[in-house]
Structure formats: structure tokens, C-alpha cells
Tab-separated table of C-alpha atoms and ligand atoms in Angstrom:
chain	number	residue	atom	x	y	z
A	1	MET	CA	110.104	86.199	107.043
A	2	ALA	CA	111.020	89.562	105.448
A	3	GLU	CA	114.757	90.027	105.125
A	4	LYS	CA	115.252	92.154	102.016
A	5	LEU	CA	114.609	95.739	100.995
A	6	VAL	CA	114.391	96.306	97.246
A	7	PHE	CA	115.702	99.504	95.612
A	8	LEU	CA	114.293	100.145	92.128
A	9	GLY	CA	116.151	102.727	90.013
A	10	MET	CA	114.264	105.067	87.702
A	11	GLY	CA	116.945	107.755	87.122
A	12	GLY	CA	116.486	111.475	87.797
A	13	THR	CA	118.858	114.042	89.273
A	14	LEU	CA	119.647	111.592	92.067
A	15	ALA	CA	121.461	109.603	89.369
A	16	GLY	CA	122.669	112.698	87.488
A	17	THR	CA	126.224	113.864	86.810
A	18	ALA	CA	127.785	117.203	85.865
A	19	THR	CA	131.279	117.863	84.498
A	20	SER	CA	132.140	119.875	87.618
A	21	ALA	CA	131.362	119.024	91.232
A	22	GLY	CA	130.390	122.651	91.787
A	23	ASP	CA	127.653	122.523	89.141
A	24	ASN	CA	124.235	121.795	90.654
A	25	VAL	CA	122.129	122.810	87.648
A	26	GLY	CA	124.028	122.063	84.415
A	27	TYR	CA	124.015	118.284	84.828
A	28	THR	CA	122.635	115.357	82.876
A	29	ALA	CA	120.024	113.386	84.797
A	30	ALA	CA	119.918	109.590	84.938
A	31	GLN	CA	123.580	108.553	84.502
A	32	VAL	CA	124.486	106.468	87.574
A	33	GLY	CA	123.017	103.030	88.182
A	34	VAL	CA	121.021	102.329	91.335
A	35	GLN	CA	123.623	99.778	92.487
A	36	ASP	CA	126.322	102.486	92.491
A	37	LEU	CA	123.967	104.976	94.147
A	38	LEU	CA	123.417	102.503	96.973
A	39	ALA	CA	127.169	102.214	97.457
A	40	SER	CA	127.303	105.997	98.027
A	41	VAL	CA	124.791	106.019	100.899
A	42	PRO	CA	126.645	106.751	104.143
A	43	GLY	CA	125.834	104.411	107.015
A	44	LEU	CA	123.505	102.287	104.883
A	45	LYS	CA	124.531	99.132	106.753
A	46	SER	CA	123.360	100.536	110.046
A	47	VAL	CA	120.085	101.867	108.554
A	48	MET	CA	119.435	98.438	107.021
A	49	GLY	CA	119.761	96.795	110.451
A	50	GLY	CA	120.462	93.313	109.084
A	51	PHE	CA	118.139	93.573	106.059
A	52	GLU	CA	119.781	92.904	102.691
A	53	ALA	CA	119.647	95.680	100.081
A	54	VAL	CA	118.688	94.339	96.651
A	55	SER	CA	118.726	96.657	93.631
A	56	GLU	CA	117.230	96.621	90.157
A	57	GLN	CA	117.313	99.239	87.397
A	58	VAL	CA	113.820	99.638	85.926
A	59	CYS	CA	114.477	102.770	83.818
A	60	GLN	CA	117.316	105.292	83.512
A	61	ILE	CA	115.509	108.470	82.521
A	62	ASP	CA	114.910	112.151	83.214
A	63	SER	CA	111.434	111.933	84.725
A	64	LYS	CA	110.044	114.736	82.517
A	65	ASP	CA	110.390	112.244	79.649
A	66	LEU	CA	108.646	109.296	81.301
A	67	ALA	CA	105.987	107.534	79.249
A	68	HIS	CA	103.027	105.490	80.429
A	69	THR	CA	104.939	102.367	79.359
A	70	ASP	CA	107.610	103.259	81.947
A	71	TRP	CA	104.915	103.490	84.631
A	72	ARG	CA	103.625	100.093	83.573
A	73	ALA	CA	107.144	98.647	83.921
A	74	LEU	CA	107.527	100.258	87.357
A	75	LEU	CA	104.141	98.991	88.513
A	76	GLY	CA	105.070	95.471	87.382
A	77	ARG	CA	108.361	95.437	89.292
A	78	VAL	CA	106.915	97.068	92.441
A	79	SER	CA	104.039	94.573	92.551
A	80	HIS	CA	106.359	91.640	91.845
A	81	HIS	CA	108.719	92.491	94.700
A	82	LEU	CA	106.022	93.428	97.231
A	83	ALA	CA	104.399	90.042	96.674
A	84	ARG	CA	107.607	88.214	97.718
A	85	PRO	CA	107.360	87.157	101.388
A	86	GLU	CA	111.065	87.860	101.939
A	87	VAL	CA	110.697	91.510	100.854
A	88	ALA	CA	109.811	94.067	103.550
A	89	GLY	CA	109.183	96.979	101.168
A	90	VAL	CA	110.337	98.811	98.060
A	91	VAL	CA	112.293	102.057	97.698
A	92	VAL	CA	112.098	103.749	94.277
A	93	THR	CA	114.798	106.254	93.279
A	94	HIS	CA	113.146	108.705	90.879
A	95	GLY	CA	113.445	112.174	89.344
A	96	THR	CA	111.692	114.943	91.232
A	97	ASP	CA	109.902	116.502	88.265
A	98	THR	CA	107.124	113.930	87.954
A	99	LEU	CA	107.662	112.172	91.271
A	100	GLU	CA	104.221	113.044	92.623
A	101	GLU	CA	102.624	111.559	89.496
A	102	ALA	CA	104.498	108.252	89.829
A	103	ALA	CA	103.652	108.098	93.541
A	104	TYR	CA	99.964	108.778	92.934
A	105	PHE	CA	99.865	106.338	90.013
A	106	LEU	CA	101.353	103.570	92.164
A	107	SER	CA	98.967	104.350	95.028
A	108	CYS	CA	96.068	103.784	92.611
A	109	THR	CA	97.363	100.680	90.890
A	110	VAL	CA	99.515	98.531	93.200
A	111	PRO	CA	97.129	95.884	94.558
A	112	ALA	CA	95.718	97.068	97.895
A	113	GLU	CA	96.401	93.728	99.563
A	114	LEU	CA	100.132	94.314	98.992
A	115	LEU	CA	100.172	97.963	100.074
A	116	ARG	CA	98.214	97.367	103.293
A	117	HIS	CA	101.185	95.647	104.911
A	118	LYS	CA	104.223	96.851	102.985
A	119	PRO	CA	105.344	100.338	101.959
A	120	VAL	CA	106.544	101.773	98.677
A	121	VAL	CA	108.792	104.760	99.345
A	122	LEU	CA	109.845	107.000	96.473
A	123	THR	CA	112.856	109.202	96.910
A	124	CYS	CA	114.862	111.645	94.842
A	125	ALA	CA	117.424	114.438	94.873
A	126	MET	CA	117.674	118.051	93.809
A	127	ARG	CA	121.480	117.931	93.477
A	128	PRO	CA	123.232	115.510	91.109
A	129	ALA	CA	125.263	112.555	92.361
A	130	SER	CA	128.432	114.394	91.255
A	131	SER	CA	127.695	117.429	93.465
A	132	LEU	CA	130.055	118.515	96.235
A	133	THR	CA	127.010	118.355	98.496
A	134	PRO	CA	124.617	115.756	97.052
A	135	ASP	CA	121.293	115.313	98.833
A	136	GLY	CA	120.497	111.953	97.229
A	137	PRO	CA	122.470	109.651	99.569
A	138	GLY	CA	120.802	111.109	102.685
A	139	ASN	CA	117.374	110.891	101.059
A	140	MET	CA	118.004	107.240	100.159
A	141	ALA	CA	119.026	106.452	103.731
A	142	ASP	CA	115.895	108.206	105.041
A	143	ALA	CA	113.711	106.337	102.539
A	144	ALA	CA	115.203	103.025	103.690
A	145	ALA	CA	114.530	103.941	107.335
A	146	VAL	CA	110.869	104.647	106.473
A	147	ALA	CA	110.472	101.507	104.343
A	148	LEU	CA	111.836	99.355	107.179
A	149	CYS	CA	109.400	100.684	109.796
A	150	ARG	CA	107.398	97.723	111.005
A	151	GLN	CA	103.950	99.282	110.560
A	152	ALA	CA	104.675	101.263	107.389
A	153	ARG	CA	102.166	100.926	104.545
A	154	GLY	CA	100.977	102.689	101.424
A	155	VAL	CA	102.884	104.823	98.944
A	156	MET	CA	105.000	107.692	100.262
A	157	VAL	CA	107.628	110.171	99.116
A	158	VAL	CA	110.649	110.913	101.301
A	159	CYS	CA	112.696	114.039	100.615
A	160	ALA	CA	114.696	116.413	102.837
A	161	GLY	CA	113.727	114.629	106.035
A	162	LYS	CA	109.978	114.744	105.369
A	163	ILE	CA	107.588	111.889	104.650
A	164	HIS	CA	104.716	112.804	102.327
A	165	SER	CA	101.722	110.696	101.314
A	166	ALA	CA	101.205	110.053	97.594
A	167	ALA	CA	97.784	111.688	97.845
A	168	HIS	CA	99.072	115.076	99.012
A	169	VAL	CA	102.653	115.460	97.856
A	170	GLN	CA	103.503	118.149	95.323
A	171	LYS	CA	106.786	119.532	94.018
A	172	VAL	CA	106.716	123.198	94.980
A	173	HIS	CA	110.208	124.476	94.256
A	174	PRO	CA	112.500	124.167	91.207
A	175	TYR	CA	115.812	124.469	93.107
A	176	ARG	CA	115.606	124.073	96.912
A	177	THR	CA	116.559	120.652	98.284
A	178	ASP	CA	113.339	120.751	100.356
A	179	ALA	CA	111.301	120.843	97.146
A	180	PHE	CA	108.156	118.992	98.243
A	181	ASP	CA	105.121	119.952	100.240
A	182	SER	CA	101.917	118.246	101.349
A	183	GLY	CA	99.817	121.412	101.351
A	184	GLU	CA	97.149	121.744	104.017
A	185	ALA	CA	97.477	118.064	105.005
A	186	GLY	CA	101.119	118.475	106.060
A	187	PRO	CA	103.728	115.697	105.976
A	188	VAL	CA	102.970	112.246	107.381
A	189	GLY	CA	106.133	112.447	109.453
A	190	LEU	CA	109.806	113.309	109.683
A	191	VAL	CA	113.073	111.400	109.555
A	192	GLU	CA	115.575	112.704	112.090
A	193	GLU	CA	119.041	111.124	112.283
A	194	GLY	CA	117.611	107.929	110.839
A	195	ARG	CA	114.673	107.813	113.253
A	196	VAL	CA	111.133	108.113	111.954
A	197	ARG	CA	108.812	110.453	113.868
A	198	LEU	CA	105.213	110.118	112.672
A	199	LEU	CA	103.010	113.231	112.784
A	200	TRP	CA	99.995	111.380	111.348
A	201	ASP	CA	99.202	107.696	110.852
A	202	TRP	CA	100.649	105.891	107.816
A	203	PRO	CA	98.615	106.579	104.664
A	204	GLU	CA	95.302	104.714	104.420
A	205	VAL	CA	95.181	102.155	101.624
A	206	THR	CA	91.597	102.486	100.528
A	207	ASN	CA	91.672	103.721	96.968
A	208	SER	CA	89.030	101.905	94.950
A	209	LEU	CA	91.281	102.173	91.883
A	210	CYS	CA	93.571	99.612	93.535
A	211	ASN	CA	91.248	96.960	92.193
A	212	LEU	CA	91.515	98.195	88.641
A	213	ASP	CA	91.361	95.274	86.258
A	214	SER	CA	95.017	94.606	85.471
A	215	ALA	CA	94.083	93.781	81.851
A	216	ALA	CA	93.141	97.443	81.411
A	217	LEU	CA	96.697	98.411	82.355
A	218	GLN	CA	98.266	95.883	80.008
A	219	SER	CA	96.727	97.508	76.955
A	220	ASP	CA	99.270	99.422	74.867
A	221	ALA	CA	97.499	102.748	74.777
A	222	TRP	CA	95.930	104.082	77.919
A	223	PRO	CA	93.014	106.486	77.390
A	224	ARG	CA	94.228	109.897	76.270
A	225	VAL	CA	93.430	112.556	78.869
A	226	GLU	CA	94.820	116.070	78.462
A	227	LEU	CA	95.400	118.708	81.175
A	228	LEU	CA	94.500	122.327	80.378
A	229	LEU	CA	94.571	125.579	82.330
A	230	SER	CA	92.058	128.423	82.359
A	231	HIS	CA	93.534	131.930	82.525
A	232	ALA	CA	92.799	135.537	81.611
A	233	GLY	CA	92.488	135.708	77.829
A	234	ALA	CA	91.722	131.964	77.507
A	235	THR	CA	89.705	130.919	74.456
A	236	GLY	CA	88.148	127.672	73.274
A	237	ALA	CA	90.864	127.237	70.637
A	238	VAL	CA	92.942	124.636	72.483
A	239	VAL	CA	89.904	122.535	73.343
A	240	ARG	CA	88.580	122.663	69.756
A	241	ALA	CA	92.038	121.762	68.397
A	242	LEU	CA	92.064	118.707	70.667
A	243	LEU	CA	88.687	117.630	69.344
A	244	LYS	CA	89.947	117.470	65.737
A	245	PRO	CA	90.890	113.894	64.797
A	246	ASP	CA	94.676	113.454	64.504
A	247	SER	CA	95.961	110.278	62.879
A	248	ASN	CA	99.166	110.474	64.946
A	249	GLU	CA	97.404	110.544	68.296
A	250	ALA	CA	94.951	108.319	70.124
A	251	PRO	CA	91.457	109.817	70.228
A	252	LEU	CA	90.847	112.206	73.085
A	253	ARG	CA	88.859	110.639	75.943
A	254	GLY	CA	89.058	113.210	78.705
A	255	ILE	CA	90.099	116.704	79.725
A	256	VAL	CA	91.147	117.881	83.170
A	257	LEU	CA	90.710	121.607	83.414
A	258	ALA	CA	92.660	123.463	86.094
A	259	GLY	CA	90.407	126.440	86.653
A	260	THR	CA	91.051	129.764	88.297
A	261	GLY	CA	90.346	130.120	92.025
A	262	ASN	CA	87.489	127.843	92.982
A	263	GLY	CA	87.766	125.982	89.677
A	264	THR	CA	86.157	128.731	87.601
A	265	ILE	CA	86.589	128.628	83.838
A	266	HIS	CA	86.840	131.460	81.294
A	267	LYS	CA	83.455	131.652	79.566
A	268	SER	CA	84.990	131.223	76.081
A	269	MET	CA	86.780	128.097	77.182
A	270	GLU	CA	83.733	126.819	79.053
A	271	ALA	CA	81.681	126.959	75.838
A	272	ALA	CA	84.239	124.783	74.077
A	273	LEU	CA	84.370	122.349	77.009
A	274	LEU	CA	80.599	121.932	76.797
A	275	GLU	CA	81.025	121.096	73.096
A	276	ALA	CA	83.648	118.511	74.064
A	277	GLN	CA	81.347	117.031	76.652
A	278	ALA	CA	78.527	116.821	74.104
A	279	GLN	CA	80.920	114.708	71.980
A	280	GLY	CA	81.414	112.237	74.852
A	281	ILE	CA	84.659	113.642	76.255
A	282	ARG	CA	84.844	113.450	80.078
A	283	VAL	CA	85.614	116.850	81.600
A	284	VAL	CA	86.895	117.130	85.159
A	285	ARG	CA	87.526	120.437	86.890
A	286	VAL	CA	90.186	121.142	89.507
A	287	SER	CA	91.606	124.345	90.937
A	288	ARG	CA	94.905	125.718	89.698
A	289	CYS	CA	95.533	127.104	93.222
A	290	ALA	CA	98.476	125.543	95.062
A	291	TYR	CA	96.371	124.760	98.137
A	292	GLY	CA	92.784	123.595	98.697
A	293	THR	CA	90.243	121.960	96.407
A	294	VAL	CA	87.140	123.135	94.538
A	295	VAL	CA	84.397	123.777	97.092
A	296	GLY	CA	80.737	123.324	96.084
A	297	SER	CA	79.835	124.123	92.484
A	298	SER	CA	81.527	126.971	90.686
A	299	PRO	CA	79.444	129.970	89.498
A	300	THR	CA	80.676	129.454	85.932
A	301	ASP	CA	79.813	125.777	86.055
A	302	ARG	CA	76.170	126.706	85.508
A	303	SER	CA	75.306	123.440	83.830
A	304	GLY	CA	76.710	121.519	86.785
A	305	THR	CA	78.102	119.071	84.262
A	306	PHE	CA	81.831	119.198	84.936
A	307	ALA	CA	82.783	116.746	87.670
A	308	SER	CA	85.300	118.111	90.091
A	309	ALA	CA	88.168	116.159	91.652
A	310	GLY	CA	89.779	117.039	94.974
A	311	LEU	CA	93.188	116.466	93.439
A	312	SER	CA	95.898	118.522	91.785
A	313	GLY	CA	95.644	118.728	87.994
A	314	VAL	CA	98.364	116.149	87.302
A	315	LYS	CA	96.856	113.645	89.742
A	316	ALA	CA	93.293	114.245	88.484
A	317	ARG	CA	94.584	113.445	84.983
A	318	ILE	CA	95.877	110.075	86.213
A	319	ALA	CA	92.659	109.342	88.128
A	320	LEU	CA	90.491	110.126	85.088
A	321	MET	CA	92.718	108.094	82.772
A	322	LEU	CA	92.540	105.065	85.091
A	323	GLU	CA	88.808	105.463	85.586
A	324	ILE	CA	88.187	105.523	81.816
A	325	ALA	CA	90.575	102.568	81.376
A	326	SER	CA	88.645	100.554	83.938
A	327	GLN	CA	85.401	101.162	82.053
A	328	THR	CA	86.672	100.073	78.644
B	401	SIN	C1	114.054	114.437	86.840
B	401	SIN	O1	112.937	114.696	87.292
B	401	SIN	O2	114.344	113.319	86.378
B	401	SIN	C2	115.118	115.495	86.752
B	401	SIN	C3	114.976	116.522	87.800
B	401	SIN	C4	115.149	116.015	89.203
B	401	SIN	O3	115.234	114.833	89.498
B	401	SIN	O4	115.221	116.906	90.090
């Protein structure tokens, strides 16, 4: 019988502090422990409705500095807690800057049999904990309300009263408290005064990457996949530099190229990408546009050789990395 809700702390602005309560930008992220953050959530007892809040600090970090090893630690703790019968779900407090990457990563790697019946809800803040008007406590309360919904499943992000699926969520603003958007898909639902109002069904848990061999994720170095952008004046120089062996870096295995418009690529860069592909590097094309995905095959993709992913660049990088990992 589920009776606990687990809060895993990863750091971020939610846990940040500034020297003055009026300072919402000059703060240091990742200073306050998740246990203390929980104590600052107004009305938590009533949101929890008899469930016990259990907390654990997994990392204490500014999310721009997260490494793959931190994701592996998070995945381990999320999977561990979801597998416990007494746990109803997991809330992860996390920095906003790479939140969508962590959410997507978890949606691809937490075993599907766990996610089908229990949710993982990531939440965050745009104002530090020391702010006169922090947004973190309200976001944590909303995340708890979502995680305790009886039918909730899959990986979601809750911020500023909106529930986003891991597949669609993107950070779209560097300052506003309502910093996330789900693009054309729209949010899964809303949290209003602690009540969840679904606009769509809970996210489907169907990703084939859920069954990724866990041994592949235990390896120290995950396949190196870089994310590049095509733009006016682009050349092949960056791609060719990546192809040069570097004793300090793992060998390059893949490139995700965020192309202009419908995933088009500057012809100078395209030539270099074809060279990379001829050397066995996987090249995946996405659009650098904020909305939509690459439709059909791009006019510059004459060879038809660059696969295209209906994901944002940062998520396509994760998908390609996991796909290569599962094949090695
Ligand atoms: C971070 O991503 O850890 C810092 C920025 C934020 O949480 O808004």
C-alpha cells in the first residue's frame, strides 16, 4: 500500500541563495538541502493528504554543470524508490537550465513497468529560495499534488501551475517564472489551488528505450554525441575539428545537427557531415526552430542519409547517445 512520496534533491535555483532577498539574479544555485526546502512549502501537510514526505539529496549542483554520471545517480535513485511498493511516486527538485534534458533522459531510461503506474515529477524555480517572492515552494506543492494523483504516470515537469510531458517540455524564457512551454502539444494539464485539471491524458509510457540494457548505462563513458547548429556563414570547420582524434576526449560517435528551418544545412557544413558519416559517425538532423519538427526530407539533404528526429536538439542528442549505447 503506497504511503510515501519521495523528494529527490538535485539543486538548481530552487535551492539557491543570494546575499539580499531582493536579488533574483545574482544568487548561487544549489545551496539549500531538499529537506529544508520541503520545510518551506506552505500547506504541504494538506497537499500530502496523509502521505509521508521522504527526502534524499542526490546532487547539489547548478544544472548547467551536470554530468552524465549525475544522471546515472538520479536514474538509480528514481528507479530504486519507484520500485518500493510503499512509494506512490517521486518528485525531483532540479535546476531549470537542463530540466528538460533530465526529464527526457528519465523518460527513456526508467523501466517502463515502473513508470506505467507511478509518476516522476520534476520541478524547479526561477527565483532563489532566499527571494522575497520565491516560486519554488509553490512549484513543489504543485508537483506533490500531481505526483499523488491516483492515475498519474510517466515523467512530467511541473512549473508555474502547468504540467508538461517530458517529451514536449522546453525552457523558453531565461527570467520569467513561467519559463516552460510544451510547444504545439500544449501542457498535459494545470494545477489550480492544489487541484489538478488534466487537459490531455497522462503521458503514454511507450518509449522503446525504456528497455535499454541497464549494463549499457553502467559503463563509465556513454557514447560521445555532440550537438551543432547550422547558420548563415557556417563552415565544415567545427565538424572536421571534432573528427580529429583527441586523447583527452572519448571518440566521437554521433552528431545532432540543428538545421535551419525544415532542418536544412549550410552546404559547406553538409559536406563535412557527409565526411563524418563516411567515417562511421551517426548524423541526426533536427530543426533549430522553436516549434514543429522536420517534415519530409530536406532539399539540402540530397543524399537522404541524415536521419531526422522529431525532437529538440538537446533531446535528440540524448536519444542518439542512448541508441548508440544500446548497440554497443
Ligand atoms: C540551474 O539550472 O541549476 C540554475 C538555473 C535555474 O534553476 O533556474
